[in-house]
PDB file of N, CA and C in Angstrom:
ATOM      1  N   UNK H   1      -0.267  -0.880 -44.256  1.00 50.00           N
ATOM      2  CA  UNK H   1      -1.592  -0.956 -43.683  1.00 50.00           C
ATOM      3  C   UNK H   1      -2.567  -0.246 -44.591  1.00 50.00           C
ATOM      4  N   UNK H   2      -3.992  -1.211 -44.617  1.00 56.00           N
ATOM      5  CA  UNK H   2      -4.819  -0.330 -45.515  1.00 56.00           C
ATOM      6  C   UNK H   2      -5.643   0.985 -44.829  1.00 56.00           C
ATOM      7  N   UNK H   3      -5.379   1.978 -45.536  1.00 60.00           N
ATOM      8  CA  UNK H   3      -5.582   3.144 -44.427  1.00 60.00           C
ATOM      9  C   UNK H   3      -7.146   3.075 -44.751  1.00 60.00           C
ATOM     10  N   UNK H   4      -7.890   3.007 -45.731  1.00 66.00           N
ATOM     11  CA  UNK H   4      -9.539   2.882 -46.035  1.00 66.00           C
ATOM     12  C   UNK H   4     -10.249   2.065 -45.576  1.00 66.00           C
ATOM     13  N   UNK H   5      -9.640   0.566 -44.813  1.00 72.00           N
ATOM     14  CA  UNK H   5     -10.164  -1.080 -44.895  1.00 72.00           C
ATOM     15  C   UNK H   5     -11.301  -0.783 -43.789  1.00 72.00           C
ATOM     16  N   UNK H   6     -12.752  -1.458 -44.430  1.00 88.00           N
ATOM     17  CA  UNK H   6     -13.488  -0.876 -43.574  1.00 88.00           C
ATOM     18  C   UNK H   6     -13.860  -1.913 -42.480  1.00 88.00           C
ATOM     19  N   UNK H   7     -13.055  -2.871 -42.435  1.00 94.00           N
ATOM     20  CA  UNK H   7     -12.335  -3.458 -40.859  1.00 94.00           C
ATOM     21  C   UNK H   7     -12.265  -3.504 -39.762  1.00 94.00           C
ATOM     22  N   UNK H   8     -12.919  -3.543 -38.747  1.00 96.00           N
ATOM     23  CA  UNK H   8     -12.479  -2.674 -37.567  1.00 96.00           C
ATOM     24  C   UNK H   8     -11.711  -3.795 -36.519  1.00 96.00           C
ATOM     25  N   UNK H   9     -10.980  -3.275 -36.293  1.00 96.00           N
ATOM     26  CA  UNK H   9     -10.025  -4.469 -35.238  1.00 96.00           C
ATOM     27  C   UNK H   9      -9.824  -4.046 -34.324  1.00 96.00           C
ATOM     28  N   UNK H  10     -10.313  -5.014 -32.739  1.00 97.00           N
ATOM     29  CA  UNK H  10     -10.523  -4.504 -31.171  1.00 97.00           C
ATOM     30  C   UNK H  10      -9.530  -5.880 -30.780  1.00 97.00           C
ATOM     31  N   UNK H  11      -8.584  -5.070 -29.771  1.00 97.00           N
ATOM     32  CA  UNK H  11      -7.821  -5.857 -29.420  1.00 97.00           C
ATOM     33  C   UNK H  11      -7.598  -5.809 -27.534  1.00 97.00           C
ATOM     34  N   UNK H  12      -7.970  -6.462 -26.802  1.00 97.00           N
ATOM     35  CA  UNK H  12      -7.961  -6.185 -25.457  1.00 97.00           C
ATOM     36  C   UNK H  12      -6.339  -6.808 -25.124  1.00 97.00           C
ATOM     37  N   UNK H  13      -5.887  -5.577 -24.752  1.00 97.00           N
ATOM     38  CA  UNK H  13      -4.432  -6.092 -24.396  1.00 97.00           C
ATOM     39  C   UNK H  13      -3.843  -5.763 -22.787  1.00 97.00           C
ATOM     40  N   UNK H  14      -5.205  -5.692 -21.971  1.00 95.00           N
ATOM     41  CA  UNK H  14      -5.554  -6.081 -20.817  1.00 95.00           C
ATOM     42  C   UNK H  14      -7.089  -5.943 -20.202  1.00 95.00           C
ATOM     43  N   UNK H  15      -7.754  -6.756 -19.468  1.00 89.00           N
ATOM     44  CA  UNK H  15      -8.926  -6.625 -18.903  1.00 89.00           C
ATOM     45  C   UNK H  15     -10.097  -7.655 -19.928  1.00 89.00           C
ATOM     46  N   UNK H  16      -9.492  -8.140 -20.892  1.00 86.00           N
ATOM     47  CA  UNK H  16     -10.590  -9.033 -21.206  1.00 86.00           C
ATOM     48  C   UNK H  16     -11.494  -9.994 -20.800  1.00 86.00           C
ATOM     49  N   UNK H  17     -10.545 -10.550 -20.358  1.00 86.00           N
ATOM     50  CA  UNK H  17     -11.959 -11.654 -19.186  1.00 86.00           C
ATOM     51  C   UNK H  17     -11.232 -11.798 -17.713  1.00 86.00           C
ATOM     52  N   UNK H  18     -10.830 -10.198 -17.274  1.00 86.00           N
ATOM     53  CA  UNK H  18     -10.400 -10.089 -15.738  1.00 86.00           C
ATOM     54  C   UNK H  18     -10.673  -8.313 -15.162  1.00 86.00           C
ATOM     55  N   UNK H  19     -10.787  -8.336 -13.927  1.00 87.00           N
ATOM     56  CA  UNK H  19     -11.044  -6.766 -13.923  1.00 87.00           C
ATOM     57  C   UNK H  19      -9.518  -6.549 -13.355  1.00 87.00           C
ATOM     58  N   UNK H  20      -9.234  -5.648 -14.021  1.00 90.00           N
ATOM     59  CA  UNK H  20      -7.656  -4.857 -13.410  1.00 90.00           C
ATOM     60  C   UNK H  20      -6.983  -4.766 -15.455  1.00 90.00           C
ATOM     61  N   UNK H  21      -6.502  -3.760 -15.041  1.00 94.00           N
ATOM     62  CA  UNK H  21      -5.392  -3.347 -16.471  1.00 94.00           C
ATOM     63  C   UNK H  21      -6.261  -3.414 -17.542  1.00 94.00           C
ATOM     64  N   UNK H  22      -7.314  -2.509 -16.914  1.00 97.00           N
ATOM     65  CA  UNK H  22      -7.740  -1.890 -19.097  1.00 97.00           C
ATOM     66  C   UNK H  22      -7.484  -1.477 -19.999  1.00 97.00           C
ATOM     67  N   UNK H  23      -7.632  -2.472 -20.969  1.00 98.00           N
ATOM     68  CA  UNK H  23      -6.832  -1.350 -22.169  1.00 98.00           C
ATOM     69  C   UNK H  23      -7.312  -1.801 -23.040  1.00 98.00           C
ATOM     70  N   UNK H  24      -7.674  -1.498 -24.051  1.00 97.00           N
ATOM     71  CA  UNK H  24      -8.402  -1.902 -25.564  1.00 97.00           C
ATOM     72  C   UNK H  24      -7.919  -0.552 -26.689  1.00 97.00           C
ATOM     73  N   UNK H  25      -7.244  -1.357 -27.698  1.00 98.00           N
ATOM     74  CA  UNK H  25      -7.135  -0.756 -28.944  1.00 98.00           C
ATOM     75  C   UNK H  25      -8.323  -1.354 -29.591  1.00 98.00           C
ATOM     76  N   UNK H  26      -8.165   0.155 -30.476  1.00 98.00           N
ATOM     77  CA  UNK H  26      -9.749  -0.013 -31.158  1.00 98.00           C
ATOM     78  C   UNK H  26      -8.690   0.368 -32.959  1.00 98.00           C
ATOM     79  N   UNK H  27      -9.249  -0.438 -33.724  1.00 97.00           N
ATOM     80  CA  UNK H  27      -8.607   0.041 -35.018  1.00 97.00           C
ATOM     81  C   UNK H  27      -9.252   0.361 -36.099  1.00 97.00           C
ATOM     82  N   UNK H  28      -9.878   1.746 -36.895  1.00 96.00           N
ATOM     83  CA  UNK H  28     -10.724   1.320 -37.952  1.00 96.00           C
ATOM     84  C   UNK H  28     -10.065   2.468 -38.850  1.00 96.00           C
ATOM     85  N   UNK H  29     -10.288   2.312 -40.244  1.00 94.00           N
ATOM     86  CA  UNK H  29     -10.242   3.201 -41.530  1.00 94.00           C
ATOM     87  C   UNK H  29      -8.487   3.974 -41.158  1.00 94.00           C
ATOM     88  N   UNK H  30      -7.788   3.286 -40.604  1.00 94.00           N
ATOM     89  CA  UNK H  30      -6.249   3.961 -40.431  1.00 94.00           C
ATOM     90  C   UNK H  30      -6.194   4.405 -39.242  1.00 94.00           C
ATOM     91  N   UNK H  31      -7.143   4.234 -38.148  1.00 96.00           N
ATOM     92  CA  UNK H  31      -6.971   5.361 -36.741  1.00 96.00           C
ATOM     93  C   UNK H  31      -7.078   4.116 -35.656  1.00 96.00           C
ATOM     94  N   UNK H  32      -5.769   4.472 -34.877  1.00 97.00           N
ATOM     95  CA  UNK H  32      -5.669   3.489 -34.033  1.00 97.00           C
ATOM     96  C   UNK H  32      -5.943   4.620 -32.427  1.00 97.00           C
ATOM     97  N   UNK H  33      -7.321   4.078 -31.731  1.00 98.00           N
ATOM     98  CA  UNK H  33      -7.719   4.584 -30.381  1.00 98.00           C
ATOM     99  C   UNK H  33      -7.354   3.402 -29.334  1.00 98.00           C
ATOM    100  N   UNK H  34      -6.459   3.922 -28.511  1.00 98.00           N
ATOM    101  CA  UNK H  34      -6.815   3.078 -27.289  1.00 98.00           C
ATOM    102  C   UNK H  34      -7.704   3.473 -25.713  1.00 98.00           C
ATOM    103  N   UNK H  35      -7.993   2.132 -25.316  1.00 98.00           N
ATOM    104  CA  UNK H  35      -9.206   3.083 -24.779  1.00 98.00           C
ATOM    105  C   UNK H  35      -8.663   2.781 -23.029  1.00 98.00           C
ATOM    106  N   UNK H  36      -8.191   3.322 -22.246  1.00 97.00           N
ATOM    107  CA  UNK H  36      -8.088   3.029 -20.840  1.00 97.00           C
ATOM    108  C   UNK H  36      -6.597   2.434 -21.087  1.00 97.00           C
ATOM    109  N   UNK H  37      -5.930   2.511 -20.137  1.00 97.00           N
ATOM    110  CA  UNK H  37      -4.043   2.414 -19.559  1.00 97.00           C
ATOM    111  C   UNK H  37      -3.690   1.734 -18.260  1.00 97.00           C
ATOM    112  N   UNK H  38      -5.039   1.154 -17.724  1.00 97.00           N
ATOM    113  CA  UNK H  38      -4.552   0.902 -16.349  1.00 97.00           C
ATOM    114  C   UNK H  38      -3.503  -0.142 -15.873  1.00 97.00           C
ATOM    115  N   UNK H  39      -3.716  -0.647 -14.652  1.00 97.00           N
ATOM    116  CA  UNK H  39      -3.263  -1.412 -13.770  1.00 97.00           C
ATOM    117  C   UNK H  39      -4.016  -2.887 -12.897  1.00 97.00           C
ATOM    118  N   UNK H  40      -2.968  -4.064 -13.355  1.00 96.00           N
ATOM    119  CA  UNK H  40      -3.976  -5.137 -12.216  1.00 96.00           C
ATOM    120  C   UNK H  40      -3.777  -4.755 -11.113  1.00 96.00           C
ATOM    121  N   UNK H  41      -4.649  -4.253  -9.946  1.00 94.00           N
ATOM    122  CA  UNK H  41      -4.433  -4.395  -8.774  1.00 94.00           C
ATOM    123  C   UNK H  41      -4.118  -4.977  -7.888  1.00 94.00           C
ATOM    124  N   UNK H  42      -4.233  -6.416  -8.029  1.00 94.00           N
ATOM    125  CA  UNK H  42      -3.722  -7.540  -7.494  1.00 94.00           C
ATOM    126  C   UNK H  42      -2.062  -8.198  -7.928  1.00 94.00           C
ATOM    127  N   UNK H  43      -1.534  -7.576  -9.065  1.00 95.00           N
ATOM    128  CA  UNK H  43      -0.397  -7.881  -9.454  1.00 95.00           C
ATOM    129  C   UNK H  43       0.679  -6.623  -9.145  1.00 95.00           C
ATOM    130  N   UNK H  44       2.141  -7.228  -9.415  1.00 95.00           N
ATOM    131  CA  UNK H  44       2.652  -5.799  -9.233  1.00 95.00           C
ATOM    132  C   UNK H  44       3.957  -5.867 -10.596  1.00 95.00           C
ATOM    133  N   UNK H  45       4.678  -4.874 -10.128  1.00 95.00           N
ATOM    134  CA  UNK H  45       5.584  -4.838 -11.096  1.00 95.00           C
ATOM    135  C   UNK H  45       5.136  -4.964 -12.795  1.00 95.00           C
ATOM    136  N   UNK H  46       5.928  -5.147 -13.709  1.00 95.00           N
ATOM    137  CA  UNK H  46       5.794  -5.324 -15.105  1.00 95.00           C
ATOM    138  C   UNK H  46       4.141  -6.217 -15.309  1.00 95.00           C
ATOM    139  N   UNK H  47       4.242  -7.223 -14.272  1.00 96.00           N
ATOM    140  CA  UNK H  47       2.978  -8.082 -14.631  1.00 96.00           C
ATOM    141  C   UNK H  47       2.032  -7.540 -14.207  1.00 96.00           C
ATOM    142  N   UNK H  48       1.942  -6.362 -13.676  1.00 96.00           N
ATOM    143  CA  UNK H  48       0.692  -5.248 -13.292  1.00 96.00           C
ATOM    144  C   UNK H  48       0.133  -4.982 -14.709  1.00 96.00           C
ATOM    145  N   UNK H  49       0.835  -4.642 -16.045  1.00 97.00           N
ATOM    146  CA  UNK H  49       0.572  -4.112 -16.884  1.00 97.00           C
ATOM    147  C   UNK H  49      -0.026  -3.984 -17.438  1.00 97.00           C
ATOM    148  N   UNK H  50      -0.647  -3.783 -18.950  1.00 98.00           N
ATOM    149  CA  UNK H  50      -1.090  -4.241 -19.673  1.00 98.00           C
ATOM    150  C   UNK H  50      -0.266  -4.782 -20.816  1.00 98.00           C
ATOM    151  N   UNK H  51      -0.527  -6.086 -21.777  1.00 97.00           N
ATOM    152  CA  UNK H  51      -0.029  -6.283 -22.693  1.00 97.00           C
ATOM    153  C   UNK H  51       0.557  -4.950 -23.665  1.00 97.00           C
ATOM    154  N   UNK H  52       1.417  -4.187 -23.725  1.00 97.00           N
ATOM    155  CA  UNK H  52       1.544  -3.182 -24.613  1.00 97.00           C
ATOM    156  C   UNK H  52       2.385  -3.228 -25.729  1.00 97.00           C
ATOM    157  N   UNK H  53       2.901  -5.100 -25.510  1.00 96.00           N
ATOM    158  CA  UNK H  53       4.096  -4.968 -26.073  1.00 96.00           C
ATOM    159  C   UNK H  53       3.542  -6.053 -27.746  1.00 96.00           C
ATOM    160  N   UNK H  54       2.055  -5.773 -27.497  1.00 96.00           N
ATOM    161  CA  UNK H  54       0.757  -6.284 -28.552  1.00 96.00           C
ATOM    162  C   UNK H  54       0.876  -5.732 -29.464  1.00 96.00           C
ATOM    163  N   UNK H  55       1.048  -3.937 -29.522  1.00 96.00           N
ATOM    164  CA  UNK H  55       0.642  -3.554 -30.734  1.00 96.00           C
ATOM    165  C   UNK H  55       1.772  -1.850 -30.896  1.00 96.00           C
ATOM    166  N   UNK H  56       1.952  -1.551 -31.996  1.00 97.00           N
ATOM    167  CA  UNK H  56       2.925  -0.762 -32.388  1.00 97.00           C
ATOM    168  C   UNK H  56       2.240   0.591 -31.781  1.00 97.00           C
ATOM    169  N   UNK H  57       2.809   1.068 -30.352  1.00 98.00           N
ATOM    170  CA  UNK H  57       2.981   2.327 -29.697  1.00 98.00           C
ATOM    171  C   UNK H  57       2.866   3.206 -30.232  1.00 98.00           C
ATOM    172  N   UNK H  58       3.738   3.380 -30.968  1.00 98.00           N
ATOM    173  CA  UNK H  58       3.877   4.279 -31.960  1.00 98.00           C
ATOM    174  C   UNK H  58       3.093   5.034 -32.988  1.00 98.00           C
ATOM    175  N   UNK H  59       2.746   4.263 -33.442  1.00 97.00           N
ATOM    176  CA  UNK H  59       1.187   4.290 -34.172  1.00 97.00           C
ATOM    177  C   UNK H  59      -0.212   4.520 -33.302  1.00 97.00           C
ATOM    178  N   UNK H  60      -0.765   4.324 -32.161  1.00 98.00           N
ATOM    179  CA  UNK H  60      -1.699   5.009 -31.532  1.00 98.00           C
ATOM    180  C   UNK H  60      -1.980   6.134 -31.714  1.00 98.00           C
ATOM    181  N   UNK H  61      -3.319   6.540 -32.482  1.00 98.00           N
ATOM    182  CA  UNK H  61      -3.333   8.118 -32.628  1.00 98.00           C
ATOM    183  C   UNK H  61      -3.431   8.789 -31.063  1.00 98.00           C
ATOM    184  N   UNK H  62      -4.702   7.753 -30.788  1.00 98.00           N
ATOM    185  CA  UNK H  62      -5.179   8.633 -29.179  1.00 98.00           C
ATOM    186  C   UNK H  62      -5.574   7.950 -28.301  1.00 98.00           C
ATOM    187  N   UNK H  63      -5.583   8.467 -26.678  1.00 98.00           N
ATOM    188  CA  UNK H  63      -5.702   7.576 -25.587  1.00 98.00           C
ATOM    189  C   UNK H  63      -6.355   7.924 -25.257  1.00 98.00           C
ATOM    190  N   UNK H  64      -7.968   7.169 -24.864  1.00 98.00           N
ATOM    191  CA  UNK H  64      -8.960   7.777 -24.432  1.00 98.00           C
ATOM    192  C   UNK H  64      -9.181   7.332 -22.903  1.00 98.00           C
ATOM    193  N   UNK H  65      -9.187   7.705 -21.548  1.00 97.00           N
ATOM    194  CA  UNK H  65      -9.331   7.209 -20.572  1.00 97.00           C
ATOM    195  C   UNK H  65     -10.862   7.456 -20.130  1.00 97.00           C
ATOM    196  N   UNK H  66     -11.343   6.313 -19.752  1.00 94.00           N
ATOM    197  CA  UNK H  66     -12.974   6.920 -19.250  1.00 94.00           C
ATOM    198  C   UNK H  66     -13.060   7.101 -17.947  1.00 94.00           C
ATOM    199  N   UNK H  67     -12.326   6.664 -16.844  1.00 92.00           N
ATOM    200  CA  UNK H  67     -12.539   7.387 -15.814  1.00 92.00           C
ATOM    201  C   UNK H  67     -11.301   6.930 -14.763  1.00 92.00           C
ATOM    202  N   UNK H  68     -11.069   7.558 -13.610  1.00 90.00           N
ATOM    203  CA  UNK H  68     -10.032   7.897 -13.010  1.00 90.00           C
ATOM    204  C   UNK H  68      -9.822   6.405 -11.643  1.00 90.00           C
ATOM    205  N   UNK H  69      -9.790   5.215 -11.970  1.00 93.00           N
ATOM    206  CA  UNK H  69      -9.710   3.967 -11.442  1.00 93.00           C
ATOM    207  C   UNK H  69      -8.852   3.200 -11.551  1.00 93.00           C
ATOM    208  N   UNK H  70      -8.005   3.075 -10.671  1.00 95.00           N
ATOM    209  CA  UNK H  70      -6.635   2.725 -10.690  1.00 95.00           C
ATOM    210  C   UNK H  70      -6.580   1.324 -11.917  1.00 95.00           C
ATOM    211  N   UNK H  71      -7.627   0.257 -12.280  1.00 95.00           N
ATOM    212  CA  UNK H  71      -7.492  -0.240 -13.136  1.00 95.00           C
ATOM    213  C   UNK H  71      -7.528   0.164 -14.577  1.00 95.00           C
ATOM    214  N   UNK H  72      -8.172   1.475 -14.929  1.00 95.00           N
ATOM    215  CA  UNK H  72      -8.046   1.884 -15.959  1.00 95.00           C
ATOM    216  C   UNK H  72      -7.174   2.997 -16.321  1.00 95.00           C
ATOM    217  N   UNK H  73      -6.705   3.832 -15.471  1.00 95.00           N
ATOM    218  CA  UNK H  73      -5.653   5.143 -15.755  1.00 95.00           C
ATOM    219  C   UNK H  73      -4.083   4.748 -14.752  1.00 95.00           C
ATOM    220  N   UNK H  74      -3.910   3.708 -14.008  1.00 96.00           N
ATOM    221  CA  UNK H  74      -2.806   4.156 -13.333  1.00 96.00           C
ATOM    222  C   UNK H  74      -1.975   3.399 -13.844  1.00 96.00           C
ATOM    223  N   UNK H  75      -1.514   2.940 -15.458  1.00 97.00           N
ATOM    224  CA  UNK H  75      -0.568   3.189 -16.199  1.00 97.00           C
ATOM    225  C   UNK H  75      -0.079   4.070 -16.812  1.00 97.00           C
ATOM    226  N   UNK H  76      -0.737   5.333 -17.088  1.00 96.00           N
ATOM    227  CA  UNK H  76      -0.654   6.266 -18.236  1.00 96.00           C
ATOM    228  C   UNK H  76       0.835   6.746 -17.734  1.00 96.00           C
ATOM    229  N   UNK H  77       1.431   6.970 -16.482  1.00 97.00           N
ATOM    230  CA  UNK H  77       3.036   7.265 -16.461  1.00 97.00           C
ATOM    231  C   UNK H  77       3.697   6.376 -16.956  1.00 97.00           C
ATOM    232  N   UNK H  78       3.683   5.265 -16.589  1.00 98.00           N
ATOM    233  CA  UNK H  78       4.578   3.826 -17.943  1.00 98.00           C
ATOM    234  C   UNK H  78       4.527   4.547 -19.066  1.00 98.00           C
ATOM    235  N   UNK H  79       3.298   4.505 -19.430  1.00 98.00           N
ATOM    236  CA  UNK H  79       3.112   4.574 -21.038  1.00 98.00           C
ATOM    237  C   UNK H  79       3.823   5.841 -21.554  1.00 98.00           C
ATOM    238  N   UNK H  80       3.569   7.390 -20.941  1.00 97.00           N
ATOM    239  CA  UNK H  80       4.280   8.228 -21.418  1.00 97.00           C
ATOM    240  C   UNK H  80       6.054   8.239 -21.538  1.00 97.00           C
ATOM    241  N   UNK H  81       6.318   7.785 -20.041  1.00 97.00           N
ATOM    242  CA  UNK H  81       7.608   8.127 -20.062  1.00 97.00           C
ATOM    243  C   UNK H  81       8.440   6.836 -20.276  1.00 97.00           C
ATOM    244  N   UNK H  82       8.103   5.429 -19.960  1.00 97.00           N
ATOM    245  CA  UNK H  82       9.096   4.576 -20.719  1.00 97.00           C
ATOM    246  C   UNK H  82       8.791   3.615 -22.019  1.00 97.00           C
ATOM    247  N   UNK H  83       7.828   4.012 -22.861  1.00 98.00           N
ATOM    248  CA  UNK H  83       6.971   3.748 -24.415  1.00 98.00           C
ATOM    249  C   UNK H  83       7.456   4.577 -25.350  1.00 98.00           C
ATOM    250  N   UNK H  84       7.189   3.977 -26.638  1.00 98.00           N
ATOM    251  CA  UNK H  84       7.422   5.479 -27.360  1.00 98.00           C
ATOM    252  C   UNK H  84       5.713   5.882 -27.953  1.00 98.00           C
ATOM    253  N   UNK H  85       4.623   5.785 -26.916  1.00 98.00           N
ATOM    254  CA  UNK H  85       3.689   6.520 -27.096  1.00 98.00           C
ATOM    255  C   UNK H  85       3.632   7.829 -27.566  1.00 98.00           C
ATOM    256  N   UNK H  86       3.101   8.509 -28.378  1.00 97.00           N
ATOM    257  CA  UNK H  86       3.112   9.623 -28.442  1.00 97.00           C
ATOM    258  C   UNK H  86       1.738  10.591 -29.162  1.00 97.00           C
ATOM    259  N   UNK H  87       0.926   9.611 -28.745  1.00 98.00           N
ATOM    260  CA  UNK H  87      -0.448  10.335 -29.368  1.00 98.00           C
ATOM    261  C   UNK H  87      -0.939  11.087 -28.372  1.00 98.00           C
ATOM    262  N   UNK H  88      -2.133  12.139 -28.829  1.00 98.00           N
ATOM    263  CA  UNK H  88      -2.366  12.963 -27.785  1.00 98.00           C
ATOM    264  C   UNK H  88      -3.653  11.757 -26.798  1.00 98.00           C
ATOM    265  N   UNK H  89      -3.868  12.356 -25.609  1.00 98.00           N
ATOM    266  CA  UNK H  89      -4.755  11.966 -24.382  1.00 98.00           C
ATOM    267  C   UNK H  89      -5.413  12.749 -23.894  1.00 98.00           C
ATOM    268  N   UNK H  90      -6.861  12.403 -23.492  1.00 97.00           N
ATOM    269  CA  UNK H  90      -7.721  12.994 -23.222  1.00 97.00           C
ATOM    270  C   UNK H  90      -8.913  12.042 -22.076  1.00 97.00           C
ATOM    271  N   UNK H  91      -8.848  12.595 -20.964  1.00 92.00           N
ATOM    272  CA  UNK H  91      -9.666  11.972 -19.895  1.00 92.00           C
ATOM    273  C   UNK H  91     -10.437  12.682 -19.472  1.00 92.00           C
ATOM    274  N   UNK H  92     -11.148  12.352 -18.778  1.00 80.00           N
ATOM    275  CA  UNK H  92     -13.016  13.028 -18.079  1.00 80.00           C
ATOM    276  C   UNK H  92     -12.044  13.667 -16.667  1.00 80.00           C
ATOM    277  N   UNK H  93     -12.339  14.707 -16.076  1.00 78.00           N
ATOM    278  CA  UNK H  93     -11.706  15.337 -14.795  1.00 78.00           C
ATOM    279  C   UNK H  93     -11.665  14.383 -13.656  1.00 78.00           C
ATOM    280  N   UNK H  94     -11.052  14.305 -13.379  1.00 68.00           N
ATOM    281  CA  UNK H  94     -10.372  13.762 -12.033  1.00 68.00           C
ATOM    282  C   UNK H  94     -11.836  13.762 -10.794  1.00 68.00           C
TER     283      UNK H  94
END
């Protein structure tokens, strides 16, 4: 990967043209942000999700959640404990 490419690549790998399961990777100059973890509300199980299985986990520097709505934060337990996420997270208070 070009770590300089001044590129920026947005990838909605849930919530693009639906409300439930936000999530958007954001990619620029080597730093991969994703932005929101949630949940479809209307779906359940695995197909609640978000697409995660889009882009290399692993590589996410950071998870930015903007606010505390079951479509945008009530994945972040998936993601920690059965992903191999491991960037740090940071959300607005509860």
């Amino acid at each position: 990967k070009d770590e300089m490419s001044e590129k920026m690549s947005i990838l909605a790998l849930g919530g693009g043209q639906e409300v439930g399961r936000s999530c958007i990777l954001v990619q620029y100059r080597g730093c991969s942000v994703m932005l929101d973890c949630g949940l479809h509300t209307q779906r359940s199980g695995l197909d609640a999700l978000p697409f995660l299985d889009m882009c290399e986990l692993d590589q996410v520097d950071l998870l930015l959640v903007t606010h505390f709505h079951m479509d945008h934060m009530a994945c972040l337990p998936y993601l920690t404990e059965h992903t191999n996420f491991a960037g740090r997270i940071f959300m607005t208070h509860p």
